PDB file of C-alpha atoms in Angstrom:
ATOM      1  CA  MET A  28      47.649 -37.115  49.509  1.00  0.00           C
ATOM      2  CA  ASP A  29      47.093 -39.642  52.277  1.00  0.00           C
ATOM      3  CA  ALA A  30      49.051 -40.068  55.505  1.00  0.00           C
ATOM      4  CA  ALA A  31      51.635 -42.433  54.008  1.00  0.00           C
ATOM      5  CA  ALA A  32      52.660 -39.916  51.357  1.00  0.00           C
ATOM      6  CA  ASP A  33      52.661 -37.086  53.917  1.00  0.00           C
ATOM      7  CA  ASP A  34      55.307 -38.987  55.886  1.00  0.00           C
ATOM      8  CA  VAL A  35      57.489 -39.581  52.829  1.00  0.00           C
ATOM      9  CA  ALA A  36      60.618 -37.482  52.333  1.00  0.00           C
ATOM     10  CA  ILE A  37      62.098 -36.990  48.866  1.00  0.00           C
ATOM     11  CA  ARG A  38      65.801 -36.282  48.596  1.00  0.00           C
ATOM     12  CA  PRO A  39      68.700 -36.782  46.191  1.00  0.00           C
ATOM     13  CA  PHE A  40      70.080 -40.303  45.876  1.00  0.00           C
ATOM     14  CA  ASP A  41      73.091 -41.092  48.038  1.00  0.00           C
ATOM     15  CA  ARG A  42      75.440 -43.960  47.205  1.00  0.00           C
ATOM     16  CA  ALA A  43      74.550 -45.458  50.604  1.00  0.00           C
ATOM     17  CA  ASP A  44      71.049 -46.025  49.113  1.00  0.00           C
ATOM     18  CA  THR A  45      72.375 -48.385  46.430  1.00  0.00           C
ATOM     19  CA  ASP A  46      71.383 -51.712  47.996  1.00  0.00           C
ATOM     20  CA  ASP A  47      67.906 -50.447  48.898  1.00  0.00           C
ATOM     21  CA  VAL A  48      67.373 -49.034  45.407  1.00  0.00           C
ATOM     22  CA  LEU A  49      68.544 -52.278  43.776  1.00  0.00           C
ATOM     23  CA  ALA A  50      66.124 -54.303  45.910  1.00  0.00           C
ATOM     24  CA  LEU A  51      63.253 -51.955  45.084  1.00  0.00           C
ATOM     25  CA  TRP A  52      63.993 -52.016  41.358  1.00  0.00           C
ATOM     26  CA  ARG A  53      64.314 -55.791  41.188  1.00  0.00           C
ATOM     27  CA  ASP A  54      60.829 -55.992  42.653  1.00  0.00           C
ATOM     28  CA  ALA A  55      59.331 -53.113  40.651  1.00  0.00           C
ATOM     29  CA  PHE A  56      60.936 -53.899  37.282  1.00  0.00           C
ATOM     30  CA  PRO A  57      60.805 -57.628  36.431  1.00  0.00           C
ATOM     31  CA  GLU A  58      62.652 -56.900  33.165  1.00  0.00           C
ATOM     32  CA  TYR A  59      65.786 -56.305  35.254  1.00  0.00           C
ATOM     33  CA  GLY A  60      65.920 -60.072  35.671  1.00  0.00           C
ATOM     34  CA  ASP A  61      67.098 -60.360  32.048  1.00  0.00           C
ATOM     35  CA  THR A  62      70.841 -60.516  32.644  1.00  0.00           C
ATOM     36  CA  SER A  63      71.553 -60.806  28.903  1.00  0.00           C
ATOM     37  CA  ALA A  64      70.610 -57.145  28.384  1.00  0.00           C
ATOM     38  CA  PRO A  65      73.341 -54.786  29.651  1.00  0.00           C
ATOM     39  CA  HIS A  66      71.026 -51.770  29.275  1.00  0.00           C
ATOM     40  CA  ARG A  67      68.829 -53.329  31.946  1.00  0.00           C
ATOM     41  CA  ASP A  68      71.567 -53.819  34.522  1.00  0.00           C
ATOM     42  CA  PRO A  69      70.292 -51.833  37.518  1.00  0.00           C
ATOM     43  CA  LEU A  70      73.713 -51.303  39.096  1.00  0.00           C
ATOM     44  CA  ARG A  71      75.033 -49.959  35.791  1.00  0.00           C
ATOM     45  CA  SER A  72      72.030 -47.614  35.618  1.00  0.00           C
ATOM     46  CA  ILE A  73      72.885 -46.242  39.054  1.00  0.00           C
ATOM     47  CA  GLU A  74      76.559 -45.827  38.179  1.00  0.00           C
ATOM     48  CA  GLN A  75      75.753 -44.084  34.896  1.00  0.00           C
ATOM     49  CA  LYS A  76      73.281 -41.725  36.570  1.00  0.00           C
ATOM     50  CA  CYS A  77      75.790 -40.868  39.293  1.00  0.00           C
ATOM     51  CA  ALA A  78      78.171 -39.847  36.484  1.00  0.00           C
ATOM     52  CA  THR A  79      75.567 -37.807  34.558  1.00  0.00           C
ATOM     53  CA  GLN A  80      73.244 -35.326  36.259  1.00  0.00           C
ATOM     54  CA  PRO A  81      73.278 -37.102  39.633  1.00  0.00           C
ATOM     55  CA  GLU A  82      71.317 -34.188  41.080  1.00  0.00           C
ATOM     56  CA  LEU A  83      68.315 -35.470  39.088  1.00  0.00           C
ATOM     57  CA  PHE A  84      68.210 -38.887  40.807  1.00  0.00           C
ATOM     58  CA  PHE A  85      65.742 -38.877  43.695  1.00  0.00           C
ATOM     59  CA  VAL A  86      64.639 -41.351  46.342  1.00  0.00           C
ATOM     60  CA  ALA A  87      61.534 -41.305  48.491  1.00  0.00           C
ATOM     61  CA  THR A  88      62.039 -42.523  52.040  1.00  0.00           C
ATOM     62  CA  LEU A  89      59.577 -43.512  54.724  1.00  0.00           C
ATOM     63  CA  HIS A  90      60.910 -43.947  58.258  1.00  0.00           C
ATOM     64  CA  GLY A  91      64.445 -44.044  56.843  1.00  0.00           C
ATOM     65  CA  ARG A  92      63.677 -46.761  54.289  1.00  0.00           C
ATOM     66  CA  VAL A  93      63.804 -46.218  50.498  1.00  0.00           C
ATOM     67  CA  VAL A  94      60.268 -46.731  49.156  1.00  0.00           C
ATOM     68  CA  GLY A  95      60.528 -45.076  45.750  1.00  0.00           C
ATOM     69  CA  THR A  96      62.834 -43.697  43.074  1.00  0.00           C
ATOM     70  CA  VAL A  97      62.785 -41.535  40.004  1.00  0.00           C
ATOM     71  CA  MET A  98      65.545 -40.461  37.657  1.00  0.00           C
ATOM     72  CA  ALA A  99      65.243 -37.399  35.464  1.00  0.00           C
ATOM     73  CA  GLY A 100      67.376 -36.019  32.689  1.00  0.00           C
ATOM     74  CA  TYR A 101      67.511 -32.779  30.737  1.00  0.00           C
ATOM     75  CA  ASP A 102      69.355 -32.178  27.489  1.00  0.00           C
ATOM     76  CA  GLY A 103      68.480 -28.497  27.134  1.00  0.00           C
ATOM     77  CA  HIS A 104      65.537 -29.289  24.877  1.00  0.00           C
ATOM     78  CA  ARG A 105      63.382 -31.847  26.668  1.00  0.00           C
ATOM     79  CA  GLY A 106      63.263 -33.505  30.024  1.00  0.00           C
ATOM     80  CA  TRP A 107      62.927 -37.221  30.561  1.00  0.00           C
ATOM     81  CA  LEU A 108      61.715 -39.356  33.437  1.00  0.00           C
ATOM     82  CA  TYR A 109      63.136 -42.808  34.048  1.00  0.00           C
ATOM     83  CA  SER A 110      62.981 -45.542  36.640  1.00  0.00           C
ATOM     84  CA  LEU A 111      59.937 -44.389  38.562  1.00  0.00           C
ATOM     85  CA  GLY A 112      59.534 -47.241  40.995  1.00  0.00           C
ATOM     86  CA  VAL A 113      57.461 -47.446  44.164  1.00  0.00           C
ATOM     87  CA  GLY A 114      57.552 -50.217  46.747  1.00  0.00           C
ATOM     88  CA  ARG A 115      54.543 -52.507  46.793  1.00  0.00           C
ATOM     89  CA  GLY A 116      53.683 -51.610  50.381  1.00  0.00           C
ATOM     90  CA  VAL A 117      53.182 -47.915  49.590  1.00  0.00           C
ATOM     91  CA  ARG A 118      51.664 -48.005  46.113  1.00  0.00           C
ATOM     92  CA  ARG A 119      48.498 -45.985  45.630  1.00  0.00           C
ATOM     93  CA  ALA A 120      49.488 -43.765  48.556  1.00  0.00           C
ATOM     94  CA  GLY A 121      50.710 -40.765  46.544  1.00  0.00           C
ATOM     95  CA  VAL A 122      54.412 -41.644  46.569  1.00  0.00           C
ATOM     96  CA  GLY A 123      54.669 -41.950  42.782  1.00  0.00           C
ATOM     97  CA  ARG A 124      52.809 -38.673  42.279  1.00  0.00           C
ATOM     98  CA  ALA A 125      55.094 -36.944  44.765  1.00  0.00           C
ATOM     99  CA  LEU A 126      58.228 -38.291  43.071  1.00  0.00           C
ATOM    100  CA  VAL A 127      57.051 -37.190  39.622  1.00  0.00           C
ATOM    101  CA  ALA A 128      56.087 -33.740  40.921  1.00  0.00           C
ATOM    102  CA  HIS A 129      59.506 -33.402  42.573  1.00  0.00           C
ATOM    103  CA  ALA A 130      61.310 -34.401  39.370  1.00  0.00           C
ATOM    104  CA  GLU A 131      59.124 -32.082  37.284  1.00  0.00           C
ATOM    105  CA  ALA A 132      59.943 -29.179  39.613  1.00  0.00           C
ATOM    106  CA  ALA A 133      63.667 -29.918  39.344  1.00  0.00           C
ATOM    107  CA  LEU A 134      63.414 -30.033  35.548  1.00  0.00           C
ATOM    108  CA  GLY A 135      61.351 -26.850  35.477  1.00  0.00           C
ATOM    109  CA  ALA A 136      64.011 -25.078  37.536  1.00  0.00           C
ATOM    110  CA  LEU A 137      66.460 -25.896  34.735  1.00  0.00           C
ATOM    111  CA  GLY A 138      64.195 -24.278  32.134  1.00  0.00           C
ATOM    112  CA  CYS A 139      62.613 -27.488  30.887  1.00  0.00           C
ATOM    113  CA  LEU A 140      59.267 -26.897  29.155  1.00  0.00           C
ATOM    114  CA  LYS A 141      58.310 -30.474  28.229  1.00  0.00           C
ATOM    115  CA  VAL A 142      58.848 -33.854  29.836  1.00  0.00           C
ATOM    116  CA  ASN A 143      58.834 -37.184  28.020  1.00  0.00           C
ATOM    117  CA  LEU A 144      58.893 -40.729  29.287  1.00  0.00           C
ATOM    118  CA  GLN A 145      58.622 -44.215  27.887  1.00  0.00           C
ATOM    119  CA  VAL A 146      56.663 -47.152  29.268  1.00  0.00           C
ATOM    120  CA  LEU A 147      56.727 -50.756  28.106  1.00  0.00           C
ATOM    121  CA  ALA A 148      53.618 -51.194  25.946  1.00  0.00           C
ATOM    122  CA  ASP A 149      52.259 -54.044  28.059  1.00  0.00           C
ATOM    123  CA  ASN A 150      52.524 -52.118  31.354  1.00  0.00           C
ATOM    124  CA  ALA A 151      48.883 -51.029  31.588  1.00  0.00           C
ATOM    125  CA  GLN A 152      49.197 -50.059  35.254  1.00  0.00           C
ATOM    126  CA  ALA A 153      51.997 -47.576  34.525  1.00  0.00           C
ATOM    127  CA  CYS A 154      50.124 -46.186  31.517  1.00  0.00           C
ATOM    128  CA  ARG A 155      47.026 -45.557  33.652  1.00  0.00           C
ATOM    129  CA  PHE A 156      49.124 -43.917  36.367  1.00  0.00           C
ATOM    130  CA  TYR A 157      50.790 -41.487  33.973  1.00  0.00           C
ATOM    131  CA  GLU A 158      47.467 -40.621  32.340  1.00  0.00           C
ATOM    132  CA  THR A 159      45.955 -39.779  35.752  1.00  0.00           C
ATOM    133  CA  ILE A 160      48.732 -37.264  36.408  1.00  0.00           C
ATOM    134  CA  GLY A 161      48.369 -35.506  33.066  1.00  0.00           C
ATOM    135  CA  TYR A 162      50.660 -37.355  30.671  1.00  0.00           C
ATOM    136  CA  ARG A 163      49.256 -38.274  27.261  1.00  0.00           C
ATOM    137  CA  VAL A 164      50.228 -40.800  24.624  1.00  0.00           C
ATOM    138  CA  GLU A 165      51.849 -38.942  21.749  1.00  0.00           C
ATOM    139  CA  GLU A 166      51.422 -40.105  18.177  1.00  0.00           C
ATOM    140  CA  LEU A 167      55.033 -40.828  17.350  1.00  0.00           C
ATOM    141  CA  VAL A 168      57.306 -43.793  16.960  1.00  0.00           C
ATOM    142  CA  SER A 169      60.130 -44.384  19.396  1.00  0.00           C
ATOM    143  CA  PHE A 170      63.335 -45.709  17.865  1.00  0.00           C
ATOM    144  CA  GLY A 171      66.221 -47.174  19.801  1.00  0.00           C
ATOM    145  CA  LYS A 172      69.609 -48.670  19.061  1.00  0.00           C
ATOM    146  CA  ARG A 173      71.744 -50.558  21.529  1.00  0.00           C
ATOM    147  CA  LEU A 174      75.391 -49.521  21.649  1.00  0.00           C
ATOM    148  CA  TYR A 175      76.901 -52.393  23.583  1.00  0.00           C
ATOM    149  CA  ALA A 176      80.604 -52.129  24.183  1.00  0.00           C
ATOM    150  CA  ALA A 177      82.561 -54.728  22.249  1.00  0.00           C
TER     151      ALA A 177
END
């Protein structure tokens, strides 16, 4: 891990981080610009995570500034990783690896034996990253259904 990642602290999300996290996500996840999709509303994602397993929402900070995030979830069967985002200025410095390792350790402490995640098919950079840290494409089909409130 290089010097930038050595200086990074990972801690649970605090509501005071909201504006910094929103700014990071809007840069890291261009799909959040689609305001017609409620499931991609970043503020809603934060609010929902704060209501459900908030202890599994982590931020990475460097000199007091939020430079990365990861959300994790555990349903008693499998763990999930969501919203791994790293600021452009610290990418390729070990921040993403550190966040994933931190989330994996938190899931492991809960008894989780397997972690899943989903990546948009056209996000080759994310796919390469996850492969380098030991994740593999599984031969299955992911289904989803949107449950928008009426």
